[in-house]
Short mmCIF file of C-alpha atoms and ligand atoms in Angstrom, two decimals:
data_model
loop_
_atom_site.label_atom_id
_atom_site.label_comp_id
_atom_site.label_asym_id
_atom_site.label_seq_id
_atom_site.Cartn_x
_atom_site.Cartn_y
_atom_site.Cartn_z
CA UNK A 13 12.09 -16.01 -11.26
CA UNK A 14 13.08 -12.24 -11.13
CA UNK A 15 10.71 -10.54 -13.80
CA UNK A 16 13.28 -8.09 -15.24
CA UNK A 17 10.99 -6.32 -17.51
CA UNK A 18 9.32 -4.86 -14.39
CA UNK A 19 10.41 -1.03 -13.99
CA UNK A 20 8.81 1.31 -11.60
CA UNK A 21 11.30 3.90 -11.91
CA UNK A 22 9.70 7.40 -11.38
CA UNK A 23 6.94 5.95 -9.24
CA UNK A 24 7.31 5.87 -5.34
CA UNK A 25 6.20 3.17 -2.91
CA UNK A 26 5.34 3.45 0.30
CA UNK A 27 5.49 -0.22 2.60
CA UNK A 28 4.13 -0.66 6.11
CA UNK A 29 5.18 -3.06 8.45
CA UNK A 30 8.92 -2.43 6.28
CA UNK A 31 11.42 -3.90 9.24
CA UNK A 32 10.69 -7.89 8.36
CA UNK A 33 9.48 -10.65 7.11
CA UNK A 34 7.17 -9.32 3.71
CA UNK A 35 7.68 -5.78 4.19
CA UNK A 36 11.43 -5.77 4.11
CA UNK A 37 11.29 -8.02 0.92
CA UNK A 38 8.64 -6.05 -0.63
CA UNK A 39 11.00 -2.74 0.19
CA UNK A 40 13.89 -4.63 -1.45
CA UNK A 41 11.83 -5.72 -4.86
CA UNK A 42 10.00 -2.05 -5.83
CA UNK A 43 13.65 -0.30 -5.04
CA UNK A 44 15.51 -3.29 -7.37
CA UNK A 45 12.62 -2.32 -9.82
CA UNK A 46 13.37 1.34 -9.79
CA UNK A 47 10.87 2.33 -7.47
CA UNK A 48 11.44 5.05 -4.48
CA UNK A 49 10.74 3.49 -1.52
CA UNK A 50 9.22 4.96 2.17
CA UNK A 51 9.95 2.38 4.67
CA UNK A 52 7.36 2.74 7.82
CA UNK A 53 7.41 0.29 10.58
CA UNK A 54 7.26 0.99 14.96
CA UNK A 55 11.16 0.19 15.12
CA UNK A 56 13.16 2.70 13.43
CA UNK A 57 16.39 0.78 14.13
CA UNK A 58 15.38 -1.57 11.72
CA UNK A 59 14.32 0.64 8.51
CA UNK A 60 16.98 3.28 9.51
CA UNK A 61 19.41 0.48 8.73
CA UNK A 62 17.99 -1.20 5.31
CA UNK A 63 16.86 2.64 4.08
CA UNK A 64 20.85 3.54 4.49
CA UNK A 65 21.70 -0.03 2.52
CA UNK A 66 19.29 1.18 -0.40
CA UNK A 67 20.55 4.70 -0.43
CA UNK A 68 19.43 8.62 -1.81
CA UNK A 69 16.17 6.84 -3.29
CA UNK A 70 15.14 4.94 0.20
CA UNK A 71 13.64 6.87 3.36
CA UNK A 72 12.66 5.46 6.84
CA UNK A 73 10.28 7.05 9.15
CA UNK A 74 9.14 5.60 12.24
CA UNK A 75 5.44 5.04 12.23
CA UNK A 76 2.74 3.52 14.02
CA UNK A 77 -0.23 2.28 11.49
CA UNK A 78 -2.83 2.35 14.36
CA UNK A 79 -2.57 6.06 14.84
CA UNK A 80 -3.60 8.45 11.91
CA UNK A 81 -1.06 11.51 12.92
CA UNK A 82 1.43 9.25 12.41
CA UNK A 83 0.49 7.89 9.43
CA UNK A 84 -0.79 11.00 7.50
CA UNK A 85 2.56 13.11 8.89
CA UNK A 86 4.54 9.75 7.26
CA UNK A 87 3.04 10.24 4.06
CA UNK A 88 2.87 14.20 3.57
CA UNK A 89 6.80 13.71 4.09
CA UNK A 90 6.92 11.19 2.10
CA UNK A 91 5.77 13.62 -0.43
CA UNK A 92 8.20 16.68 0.54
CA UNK A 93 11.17 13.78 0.08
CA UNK A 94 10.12 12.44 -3.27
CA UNK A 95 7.12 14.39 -4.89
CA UNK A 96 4.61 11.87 -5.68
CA UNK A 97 3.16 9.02 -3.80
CA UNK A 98 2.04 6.14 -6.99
CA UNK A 99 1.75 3.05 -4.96
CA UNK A 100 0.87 1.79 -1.04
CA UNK A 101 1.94 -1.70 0.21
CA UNK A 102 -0.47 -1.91 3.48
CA UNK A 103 1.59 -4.78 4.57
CA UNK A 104 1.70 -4.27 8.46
CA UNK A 105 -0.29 -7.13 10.45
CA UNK A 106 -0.21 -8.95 13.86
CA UNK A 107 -1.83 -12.27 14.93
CA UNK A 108 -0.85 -12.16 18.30
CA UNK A 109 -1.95 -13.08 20.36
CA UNK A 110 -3.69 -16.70 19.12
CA UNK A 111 -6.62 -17.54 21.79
CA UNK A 112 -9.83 -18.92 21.71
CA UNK A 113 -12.69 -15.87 22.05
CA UNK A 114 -13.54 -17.14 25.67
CA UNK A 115 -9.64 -17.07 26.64
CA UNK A 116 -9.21 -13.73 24.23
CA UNK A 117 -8.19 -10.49 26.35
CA UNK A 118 -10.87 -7.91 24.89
CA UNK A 119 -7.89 -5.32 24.99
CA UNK A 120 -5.77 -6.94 22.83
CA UNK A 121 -8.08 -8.48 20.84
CA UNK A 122 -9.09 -4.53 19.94
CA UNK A 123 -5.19 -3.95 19.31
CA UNK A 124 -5.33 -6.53 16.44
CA UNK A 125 -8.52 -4.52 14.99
CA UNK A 126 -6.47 -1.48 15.51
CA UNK A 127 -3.43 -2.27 13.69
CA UNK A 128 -4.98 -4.41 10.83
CA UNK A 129 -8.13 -3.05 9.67
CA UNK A 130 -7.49 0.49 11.15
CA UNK A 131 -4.00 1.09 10.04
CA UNK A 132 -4.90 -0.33 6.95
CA UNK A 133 -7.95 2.18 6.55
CA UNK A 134 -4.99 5.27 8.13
CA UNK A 135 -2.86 4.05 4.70
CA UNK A 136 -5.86 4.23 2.29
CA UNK A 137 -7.35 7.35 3.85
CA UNK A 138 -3.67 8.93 3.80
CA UNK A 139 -2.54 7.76 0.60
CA UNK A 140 -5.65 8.57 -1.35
CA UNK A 141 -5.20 12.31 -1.65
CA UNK A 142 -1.89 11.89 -3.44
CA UNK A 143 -3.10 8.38 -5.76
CA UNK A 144 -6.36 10.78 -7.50
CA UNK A 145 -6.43 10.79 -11.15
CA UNK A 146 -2.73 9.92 -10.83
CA UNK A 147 -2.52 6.09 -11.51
CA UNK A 148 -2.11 5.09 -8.19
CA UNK A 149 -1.62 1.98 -6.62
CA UNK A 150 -2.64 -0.08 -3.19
CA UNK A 151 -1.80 -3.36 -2.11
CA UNK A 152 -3.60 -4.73 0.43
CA UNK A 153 -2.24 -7.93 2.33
CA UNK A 154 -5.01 -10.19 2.76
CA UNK A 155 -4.99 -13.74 3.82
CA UNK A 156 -7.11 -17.13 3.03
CA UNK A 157 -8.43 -16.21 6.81
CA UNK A 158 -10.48 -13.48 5.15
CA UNK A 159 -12.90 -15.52 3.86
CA UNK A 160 -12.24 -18.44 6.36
CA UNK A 161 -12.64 -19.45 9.76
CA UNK A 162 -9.81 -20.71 11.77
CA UNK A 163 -9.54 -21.60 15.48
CA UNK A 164 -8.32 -19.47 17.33
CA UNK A 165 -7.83 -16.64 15.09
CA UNK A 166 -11.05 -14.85 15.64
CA UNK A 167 -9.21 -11.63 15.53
CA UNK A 168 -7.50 -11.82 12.30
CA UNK A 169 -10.05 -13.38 10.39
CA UNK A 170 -12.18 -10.56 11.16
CA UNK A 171 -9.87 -8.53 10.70
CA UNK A 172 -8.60 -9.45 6.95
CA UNK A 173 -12.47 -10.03 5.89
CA UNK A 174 -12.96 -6.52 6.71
CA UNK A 175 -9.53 -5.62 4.96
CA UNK A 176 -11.34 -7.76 2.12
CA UNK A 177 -14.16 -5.22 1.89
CA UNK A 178 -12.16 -1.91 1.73
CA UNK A 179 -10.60 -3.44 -0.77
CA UNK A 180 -13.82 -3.45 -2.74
CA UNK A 181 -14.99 -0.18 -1.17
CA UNK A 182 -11.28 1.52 -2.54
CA UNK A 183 -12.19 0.30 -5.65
CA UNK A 184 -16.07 0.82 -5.96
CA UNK A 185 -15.08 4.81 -4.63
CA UNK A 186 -12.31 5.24 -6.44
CA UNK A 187 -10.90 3.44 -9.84
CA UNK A 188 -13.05 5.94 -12.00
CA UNK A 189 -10.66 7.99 -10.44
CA UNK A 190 -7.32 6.06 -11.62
CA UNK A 191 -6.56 4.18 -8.17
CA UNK A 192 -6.43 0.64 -8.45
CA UNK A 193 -6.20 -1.56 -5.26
CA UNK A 194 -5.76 -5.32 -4.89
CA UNK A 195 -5.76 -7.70 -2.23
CA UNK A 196 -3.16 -9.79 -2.36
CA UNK A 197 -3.56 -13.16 -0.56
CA UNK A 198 0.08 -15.03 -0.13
CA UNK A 199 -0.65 -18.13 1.27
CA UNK A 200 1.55 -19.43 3.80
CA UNK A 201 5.11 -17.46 4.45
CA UNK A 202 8.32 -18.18 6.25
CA UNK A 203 8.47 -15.13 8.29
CA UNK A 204 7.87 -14.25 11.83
CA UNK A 205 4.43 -14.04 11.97
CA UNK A 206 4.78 -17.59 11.08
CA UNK A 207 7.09 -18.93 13.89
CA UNK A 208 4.26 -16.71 16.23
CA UNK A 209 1.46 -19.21 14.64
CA UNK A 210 3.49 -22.65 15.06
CA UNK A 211 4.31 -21.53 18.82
CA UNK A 212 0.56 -21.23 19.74
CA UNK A 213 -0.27 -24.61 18.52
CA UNK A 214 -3.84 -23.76 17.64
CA UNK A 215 -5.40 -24.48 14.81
CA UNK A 216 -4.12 -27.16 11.53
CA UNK A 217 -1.56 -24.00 10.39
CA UNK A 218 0.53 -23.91 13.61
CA UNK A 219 1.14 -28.03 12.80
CA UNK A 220 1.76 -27.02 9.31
CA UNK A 221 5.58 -28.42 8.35
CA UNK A 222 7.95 -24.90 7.90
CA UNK A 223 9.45 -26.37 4.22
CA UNK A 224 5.66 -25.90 3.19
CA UNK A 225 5.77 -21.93 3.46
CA UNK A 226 6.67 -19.78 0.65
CA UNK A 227 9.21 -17.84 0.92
CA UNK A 228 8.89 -13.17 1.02
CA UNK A 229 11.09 -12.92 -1.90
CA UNK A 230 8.30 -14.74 -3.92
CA UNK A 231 5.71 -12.61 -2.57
CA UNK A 232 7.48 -10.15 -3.39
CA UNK A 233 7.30 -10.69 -6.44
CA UNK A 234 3.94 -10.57 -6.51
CA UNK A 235 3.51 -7.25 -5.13
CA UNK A 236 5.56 -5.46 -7.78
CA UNK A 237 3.73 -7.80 -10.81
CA UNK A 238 0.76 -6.12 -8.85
CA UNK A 239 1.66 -3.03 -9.96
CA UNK A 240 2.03 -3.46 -13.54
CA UNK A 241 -1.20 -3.09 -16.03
CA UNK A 242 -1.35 -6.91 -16.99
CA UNK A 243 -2.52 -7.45 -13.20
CA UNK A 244 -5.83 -4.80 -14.23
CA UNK A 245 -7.92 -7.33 -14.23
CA UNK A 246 -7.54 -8.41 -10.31
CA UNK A 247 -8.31 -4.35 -9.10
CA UNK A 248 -11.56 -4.85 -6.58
CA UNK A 249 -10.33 -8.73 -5.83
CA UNK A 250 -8.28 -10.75 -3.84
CA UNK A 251 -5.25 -12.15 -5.93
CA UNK A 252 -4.37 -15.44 -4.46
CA UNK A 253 -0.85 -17.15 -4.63
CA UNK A 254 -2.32 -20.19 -3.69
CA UNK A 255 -4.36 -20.80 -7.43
CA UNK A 256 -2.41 -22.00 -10.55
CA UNK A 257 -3.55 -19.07 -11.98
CA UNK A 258 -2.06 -16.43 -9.46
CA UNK A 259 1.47 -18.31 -9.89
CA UNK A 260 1.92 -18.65 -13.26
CA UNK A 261 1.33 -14.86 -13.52
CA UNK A 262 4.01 -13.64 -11.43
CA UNK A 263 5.97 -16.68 -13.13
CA UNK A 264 5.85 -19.83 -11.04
CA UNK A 265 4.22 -22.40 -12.87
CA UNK A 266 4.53 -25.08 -10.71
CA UNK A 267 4.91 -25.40 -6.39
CA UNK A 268 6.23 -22.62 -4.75
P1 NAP B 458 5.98 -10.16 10.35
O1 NAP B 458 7.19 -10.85 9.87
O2 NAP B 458 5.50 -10.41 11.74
O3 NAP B 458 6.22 -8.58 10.16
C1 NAP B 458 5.22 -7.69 10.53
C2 NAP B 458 5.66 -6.28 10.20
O4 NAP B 458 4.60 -5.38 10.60
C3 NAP B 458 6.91 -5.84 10.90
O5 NAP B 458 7.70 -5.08 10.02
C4 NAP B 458 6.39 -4.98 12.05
O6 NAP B 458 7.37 -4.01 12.37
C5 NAP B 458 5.16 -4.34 11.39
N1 NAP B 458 4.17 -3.85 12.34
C6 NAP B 458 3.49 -4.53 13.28
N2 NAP B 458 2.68 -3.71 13.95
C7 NAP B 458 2.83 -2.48 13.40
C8 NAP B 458 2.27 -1.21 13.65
N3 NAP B 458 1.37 -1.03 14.63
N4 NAP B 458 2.66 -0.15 12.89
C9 NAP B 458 3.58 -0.32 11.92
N5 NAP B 458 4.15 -1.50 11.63
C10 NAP B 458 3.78 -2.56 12.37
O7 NAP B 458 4.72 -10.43 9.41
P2 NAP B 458 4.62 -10.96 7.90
O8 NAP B 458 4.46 -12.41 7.93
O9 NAP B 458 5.70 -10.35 7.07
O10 NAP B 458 3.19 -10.36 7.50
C11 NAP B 458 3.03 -9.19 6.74
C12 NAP B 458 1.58 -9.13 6.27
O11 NAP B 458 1.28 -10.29 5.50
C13 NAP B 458 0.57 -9.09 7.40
O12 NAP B 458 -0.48 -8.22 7.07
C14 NAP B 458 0.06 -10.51 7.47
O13 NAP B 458 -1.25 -10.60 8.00
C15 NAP B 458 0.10 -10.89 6.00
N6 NAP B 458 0.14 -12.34 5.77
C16 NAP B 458 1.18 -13.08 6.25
C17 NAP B 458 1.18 -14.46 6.04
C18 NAP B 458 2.28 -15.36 6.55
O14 NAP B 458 2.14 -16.58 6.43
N7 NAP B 458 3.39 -14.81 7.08
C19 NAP B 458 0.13 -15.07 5.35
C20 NAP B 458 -0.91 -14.27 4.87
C21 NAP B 458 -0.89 -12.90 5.08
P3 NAP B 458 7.54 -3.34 13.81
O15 NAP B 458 7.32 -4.42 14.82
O16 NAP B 458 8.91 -2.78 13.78
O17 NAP B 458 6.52 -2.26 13.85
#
């Protein structure tokens, strides 16, 4: 499935939420494509190790999306390491924990707010200075729960509708200023966050069966097809995995 003809050498990504599941296949993809890649995530452990695997053209830096120091100080030495920043991968997301909104602790019910829609506004805001009238790139992960409801999930649907909108926002502000950005909607995925849903039994996606879930590699695959100028005409949208459409561009014509 690997599209070969995809080369993003000179151009470097930065990926949230880089330690697992998407992230970490994302950060795997855009460096086999050529790319420079800044691996952020809370657990440094985690990217320290897979930065080292990748080598000279990999750097880790612990970072926590929620807070904007963090995020802008990640990105201006991004910079200093590299020299450009040409594409964002605003990948980190929680969905924990899964409750009802009467059984939902307001507190942590904020945290998912914090980490999804505000750390994915701190990546936008951050990268944005660097992407101006220099081709640059953002990836939004969005979900089918952005423009769904699911028990149980009040958080995170909120949540990825309003990531849904600064997609549009990014691109209403910005693409007459040569910064594309995408939303890119995987379907289900055998990561983590998954094993979290299934756990909670809420809701028909925590009874789902795990062989249905795609796996990161192939969304993957998707982010760095994202990237390339015959995905153009998705900038402002939400790119879905789960059409005919979205696979056979990235080169799976039939189930994933
Ligand atoms: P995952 O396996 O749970 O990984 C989440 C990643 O986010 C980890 O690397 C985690 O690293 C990082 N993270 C969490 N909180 C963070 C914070 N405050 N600051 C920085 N990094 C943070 O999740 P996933 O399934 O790969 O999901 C990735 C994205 O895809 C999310 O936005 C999710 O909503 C979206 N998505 C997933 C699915 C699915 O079925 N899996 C479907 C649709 C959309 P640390 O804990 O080390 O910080």
């Amino acid at each position: 499935m690997l599209n070969e003809s995809i080369d993003l050498s000179d151009q470097t990504a930065v990926v949230t939420g880089a330690s697992r599941g998407i992230g970490k296949a994302a950060v795997k993809r855009l460096a086999k494509a050529g790319a420079n890649v800044v691996l952020l995530a809370r657990t440094n452990s985690d990217i320290a190790e897979l930065s080292e695997a990748i080598g000279e053209s990999a750097f880790s830096q612990a970072c926590d999306v929620s807070n904007w120091d963090d995020m802008e100080a990640a990105f201006a030495r991004a910079e200093e390491r590299f020299g450009s920043i040409d594409i964002l991968v605003n990948n980190a997301g929680i969905i924990e924990p899964v409750a009802r909104i009467e059984d939902a602790d307001p507190e942590s019910w904020g945290r998912v707010v914090d980490v999804n829609l505000k750390g994915v506004f701190h990546g936008i805001r951050a990268a944005i200075p660097y992407m101006k009238n220099n081709n640059g790139k953002i990836i939004n992960l969005s979900s089918g729960a952005s423009t769904s409801a699911l028990e149980g999930w009040s958080h995170y649907c909120s949540t990825k509708a309003a990531v849904f909108s600064l997609t549009r926002c990014v691109h209403k502000e910005y693409s007459a200023e040569g910064v594309r950005c995408v939303g890119l909607s995987p379907g289900t995925v055998a990561t983590g966050m998954q094993e979290t849903i299934a756990a909670s039994g809420i809701n028909p996606v925590s009874q789902l069966d795990w062989s249905v879930h795609i796996t990161a590699d192939v969304v993957a695959e998707a982010i760095v097809w994202l990237c390339t100028d015959a995905a153009r005409e998705y900038d402002g949208t939400d790119f879905s995995l789960k059409t005919d459409a979205g696979r056979m561009a990235i080169g799976l014509v039939r189930d994933v």
